[in-house]
Short mmCIF file of C-alpha atoms in Angstrom, two decimals:
data_model
loop_
_atom_site.label_atom_id
_atom_site.label_comp_id
_atom_site.label_asym_id
_atom_site.label_seq_id
_atom_site.Cartn_x
_atom_site.Cartn_y
_atom_site.Cartn_z
CA MET A 2 -20.27 -0.23 -15.56
CA ILE A 3 -18.21 -3.28 -14.57
CA TYR A 4 -14.50 -2.62 -15.00
CA PRO A 5 -12.32 -5.68 -15.69
CA GLU A 6 -9.45 -4.20 -13.67
CA ILE A 7 -8.58 -1.13 -11.63
CA HIS A 8 -5.24 0.63 -12.02
CA ILE A 9 -4.02 3.23 -9.52
CA TRP A 10 -1.56 5.96 -10.46
CA GLY A 11 -0.22 8.33 -7.85
CA ASP A 12 2.28 9.01 -5.10
CA SER A 13 2.96 7.60 -1.63
CA LEU A 14 -0.62 8.29 -0.53
CA ALA A 15 -1.96 5.96 -3.21
CA ARG A 16 0.85 3.52 -2.48
CA GLY A 17 -0.38 3.22 1.11
CA VAL A 18 2.69 4.66 2.84
CA ILE A 19 2.81 5.58 6.53
CA TYR A 20 5.62 6.76 8.79
CA ASN A 21 6.37 4.08 11.38
CA GLU A 22 7.60 6.01 14.42
CA GLN A 23 8.76 2.91 16.28
CA ARG A 24 11.05 1.89 13.41
CA GLY A 25 11.87 5.44 12.38
CA ARG A 26 11.14 4.84 8.71
CA TYR A 27 8.40 4.77 6.11
CA ALA A 28 6.45 1.56 5.59
CA LEU A 29 3.26 0.26 3.95
CA SER A 30 0.03 0.35 5.92
CA PRO A 31 -1.91 -2.93 6.33
CA GLU A 32 -5.01 -0.76 5.80
CA ARG A 33 -3.91 0.49 2.37
CA CYS A 34 -6.70 1.06 -0.10
CA ALA A 35 -5.51 -1.06 -3.03
CA THR A 36 -5.36 -4.25 -0.95
CA ARG A 37 -8.74 -3.77 0.70
CA LEU A 38 -10.41 -2.61 -2.51
CA GLN A 39 -9.24 -5.71 -4.35
CA ALA A 40 -10.72 -7.91 -1.63
CA ALA A 41 -14.01 -6.02 -1.76
CA LEU A 42 -14.32 -6.06 -5.55
CA GLY A 43 -13.00 -9.54 -6.14
CA ARG A 44 -11.01 -8.37 -9.14
CA LYS A 45 -7.52 -7.20 -9.96
CA VAL A 46 -6.39 -3.86 -8.53
CA GLU A 47 -2.89 -2.96 -9.73
CA ASN A 48 -1.06 -0.17 -7.93
CA HIS A 49 1.46 1.79 -10.02
CA ALA A 50 1.88 4.58 -7.42
CA MET A 51 5.41 5.60 -6.46
CA MET A 52 6.67 7.43 -3.39
CA GLY A 53 7.75 10.94 -4.35
CA ALA A 54 5.97 10.89 -7.71
CA THR A 55 4.53 13.97 -9.38
CA VAL A 56 1.99 14.01 -12.20
CA LEU A 57 4.94 14.32 -14.60
CA ASP A 58 6.46 11.12 -13.21
CA GLY A 59 3.09 9.43 -13.59
CA LEU A 60 2.84 10.46 -17.23
CA ALA A 61 6.29 9.02 -17.91
CA ALA A 62 5.30 5.73 -16.26
CA LEU A 63 2.00 5.65 -18.17
CA GLU A 64 3.94 5.73 -21.46
CA LYS A 65 5.45 2.32 -20.59
CA PHE A 66 2.13 0.79 -19.52
CA THR A 67 0.29 -1.71 -21.70
CA PRO A 68 -3.33 -0.47 -21.79
CA VAL A 69 -6.21 -2.59 -20.53
CA PRO A 70 -9.29 -1.42 -22.47
CA GLY A 71 -12.27 -0.93 -20.20
CA ALA A 72 -10.18 -0.66 -17.02
CA LEU A 73 -10.75 2.05 -14.43
CA CYS A 74 -7.72 4.29 -13.81
CA ALA A 75 -7.56 6.26 -10.56
CA ILE A 76 -5.25 9.29 -10.84
CA GLU A 77 -3.98 10.76 -7.55
CA PHE A 78 -1.22 13.39 -7.62
CA GLY A 79 -0.58 16.72 -5.98
CA GLY A 80 1.23 16.18 -2.67
CA ASN A 81 4.68 16.16 -4.30
CA ASP A 82 3.79 18.51 -7.14
CA CYS A 83 3.07 21.33 -4.69
CA ASP A 84 6.07 20.62 -2.46
CA LEU A 85 8.68 23.33 -1.92
CA ASP A 86 12.46 23.36 -1.96
CA TRP A 87 12.85 23.77 1.79
CA PRO A 88 16.67 24.16 1.91
CA ALA A 89 16.42 26.84 -0.80
CA LEU A 90 13.74 28.68 1.18
CA ALA A 91 15.90 28.61 4.29
CA ALA A 92 18.94 29.87 2.39
CA HIS A 93 17.12 32.51 0.33
CA PRO A 94 13.92 33.54 2.16
CA GLU A 95 13.48 36.65 -0.01
CA ALA A 96 13.37 34.67 -3.25
CA GLU A 97 10.16 33.67 -5.01
CA VAL A 98 8.43 30.62 -3.52
CA CYS A 99 8.16 27.96 -6.21
CA ALA A 100 6.65 24.48 -6.21
CA LYS A 101 8.30 21.36 -7.59
CA VAL A 102 5.65 21.42 -10.34
CA SER A 103 3.97 24.76 -11.00
CA LEU A 104 0.21 24.98 -10.65
CA SER A 105 -0.25 25.59 -14.38
CA ARG A 106 2.00 22.66 -15.30
CA TYR A 107 0.14 20.49 -12.80
CA ARG A 108 -3.18 21.33 -14.47
CA GLU A 109 -1.71 20.58 -17.89
CA GLY A 110 -0.35 17.28 -16.62
CA LEU A 111 -3.70 16.20 -15.21
CA CYS A 112 -5.49 17.10 -18.45
CA LEU A 113 -2.95 15.14 -20.46
CA PHE A 114 -3.20 12.15 -18.13
CA VAL A 115 -6.99 12.03 -18.46
CA GLN A 116 -6.79 12.36 -22.24
CA ARG A 117 -4.17 9.62 -22.62
CA VAL A 118 -6.21 7.24 -20.48
CA ARG A 119 -9.29 7.91 -22.57
CA ASP A 120 -7.35 7.55 -25.82
CA VAL A 121 -6.65 3.89 -24.99
CA GLN A 122 -10.29 3.16 -24.03
CA MET A 123 -9.73 3.21 -20.28
CA HIS A 124 -11.81 5.20 -17.80
CA PRO A 125 -10.17 7.90 -15.63
CA VAL A 126 -11.23 9.08 -12.19
CA LEU A 127 -9.35 11.92 -10.50
CA VAL A 128 -8.57 11.64 -6.77
CA THR A 129 -7.82 14.74 -4.69
CA PRO A 130 -5.05 14.33 -2.09
CA PRO A 131 -6.11 14.74 1.55
CA PRO A 132 -5.21 17.93 3.43
CA LEU A 133 -1.90 18.17 5.20
CA HIS A 134 -1.39 19.31 8.80
CA ALA A 135 0.53 22.56 8.39
CA GLN A 136 2.33 22.75 11.75
CA ARG A 137 3.46 19.12 11.71
CA TYR A 138 4.60 19.29 8.11
CA PHE A 139 6.47 22.54 8.68
CA GLU A 140 8.36 21.05 11.61
CA TRP A 141 9.09 17.89 9.63
CA ALA A 142 10.18 19.55 6.40
CA THR A 143 12.42 22.11 8.12
CA ARG A 144 14.33 19.75 10.40
CA GLY A 145 17.93 20.92 10.54
CA LEU A 146 17.10 24.14 8.64
CA ASP A 147 16.71 27.76 9.69
CA GLN A 148 13.00 27.68 10.54
CA ALA A 149 12.85 31.43 11.14
CA ALA A 150 14.13 32.05 7.61
CA VAL A 151 11.57 29.65 6.14
CA LEU A 152 8.82 31.45 8.04
CA ARG A 153 10.00 34.75 6.54
CA ALA A 154 9.58 33.18 3.12
CA LEU A 155 6.11 31.82 3.86
CA ASP A 156 4.78 34.63 6.11
CA ASP A 157 2.97 32.06 8.27
CA VAL A 158 2.88 28.29 8.78
CA HIS A 159 -0.65 27.93 7.42
CA HIS A 160 0.52 29.25 4.06
CA ILE A 161 1.58 25.62 3.52
CA TYR A 162 -2.03 24.42 3.89
CA ARG A 163 -3.38 27.10 1.54
CA TRP A 164 -0.62 26.39 -0.99
CA GLN A 165 -1.52 22.70 -1.11
CA GLU A 166 -5.25 23.46 -1.25
CA ARG A 167 -4.83 25.32 -4.52
CA TYR A 168 -3.68 22.08 -6.16
CA SER A 169 -6.82 20.29 -4.99
CA VAL A 170 -8.93 23.17 -6.32
CA ALA A 171 -7.11 22.87 -9.64
CA MET A 172 -7.89 19.15 -9.80
CA ARG A 173 -11.57 19.79 -9.16
CA LYS A 174 -11.60 22.34 -11.99
CA VAL A 175 -9.95 19.88 -14.36
CA ALA A 176 -12.55 17.25 -13.43
CA ARG A 177 -15.37 19.68 -14.23
CA GLU A 178 -13.83 20.92 -17.47
CA LEU A 179 -13.14 17.40 -18.78
CA CYS A 180 -16.34 15.85 -17.38
CA CYS A 181 -14.15 13.39 -15.49
CA PRO A 182 -15.43 11.57 -12.39
CA LEU A 183 -13.87 12.85 -9.16
CA PHE A 184 -13.26 11.00 -5.89
CA ASP A 185 -12.88 13.91 -3.48
CA LEU A 186 -10.64 12.38 -0.84
CA ARG A 187 -9.82 15.80 0.57
CA ASP A 188 -13.47 16.30 1.46
CA VAL A 189 -13.58 12.83 3.01
CA PHE A 190 -10.78 13.85 5.41
CA LEU A 191 -12.15 17.30 6.15
CA SER A 192 -15.48 15.74 7.11
CA GLN A 193 -13.77 13.73 9.88
CA PRO A 194 -13.71 15.17 13.42
CA ARG A 195 -10.14 16.37 14.09
CA TYR A 196 -8.71 14.95 10.89
CA GLU A 197 -5.20 15.52 12.28
CA ARG A 198 -5.68 12.29 14.26
CA LEU A 199 -5.60 10.51 10.91
CA MET A 200 -2.17 11.93 10.00
CA CYS A 201 1.37 10.73 10.71
CA ILE A 202 3.93 12.75 12.61
CA ASP A 203 5.22 14.17 9.31
CA GLY A 204 1.88 15.94 8.78
CA ILE A 205 1.34 14.77 5.21
CA HIS A 206 1.01 10.97 5.17
CA PRO A 207 -2.15 9.37 6.60
CA ASN A 208 -1.55 6.91 9.43
CA ASP A 209 -3.17 3.47 9.64
CA ALA A 210 -6.46 5.03 10.78
CA GLY A 211 -6.26 7.48 7.87
CA HIS A 212 -5.69 4.72 5.35
CA ARG A 213 -8.64 2.86 6.86
CA VAL A 214 -10.79 5.95 6.20
CA ILE A 215 -9.50 6.09 2.59
CA ALA A 216 -10.23 2.41 1.98
CA ASP A 217 -13.68 2.59 3.58
CA ALA A 218 -14.59 5.62 1.46
CA ALA A 219 -13.35 3.95 -1.74
CA ILE A 220 -15.24 0.74 -0.97
CA ALA A 221 -18.40 2.72 -0.18
CA ALA A 222 -18.09 4.55 -3.51
CA ALA A 223 -17.57 1.25 -5.32
CA ARG A 224 -20.60 -0.28 -3.62
CA ALA A 225 -22.71 2.73 -4.53
CA ALA A 226 -21.68 2.19 -8.15
CA GLY A 227 -22.56 -1.51 -7.91
CA LEU A 228 -18.96 -2.68 -8.32
CA CYS A 229 -18.42 -4.59 -5.08
CA GLN A 230 -19.23 -8.14 -4.21
CA GLN A 231 -21.94 -8.37 -1.61
CA ARG A 232 -19.89 -9.61 1.28
CA ALA A 233 -18.28 -8.18 4.35
CA VAL A 234 -14.68 -6.89 4.14
#
């Protein structure tokens, strides 16, 4: 199928965000997928992704979007949905650990997103977020907090990895249940030798090399589907 346009909905991963250590701030990667994919396909790729967005934020933004019948809509959420209230964990380590968006609400949000896209004659594809690096992310997220208290809440640092993985598993289940195409970006990263080399210092955002891997994988998938122009990128 030839899609007239591609629209991307997601968070900072889909936006192409990296952490620039030299400047000490977040920035956009020159290797970001949307830019390279547009060059490879020779058609419009519009990126609606927002830093910090959850699937609920995406649904709210989708309500204001004018549909493009026949367009492909990539849906990538999870990294912020599964995030924890780190100051609250440090202050109350004995309390229940809760995500920004519960796993059940996340599943419901994904199902609703897919249905709304289909209702306006567009074509959804779900995109799993890549794995985080637990130790780096723990150190980043708990800066200035009582790390020992946070560890009491989590039991161990790698609980963070397992917690995030459940959201990717949930997305895969939604894809199967709704017969929705899935671009398994998590598997793409896990197939790389020492995937941590593809991650920023914060342990959750891909670096330039990581965004290059994302773009290459997306372009390869597009070529396999016959969507790309036959020229080098």
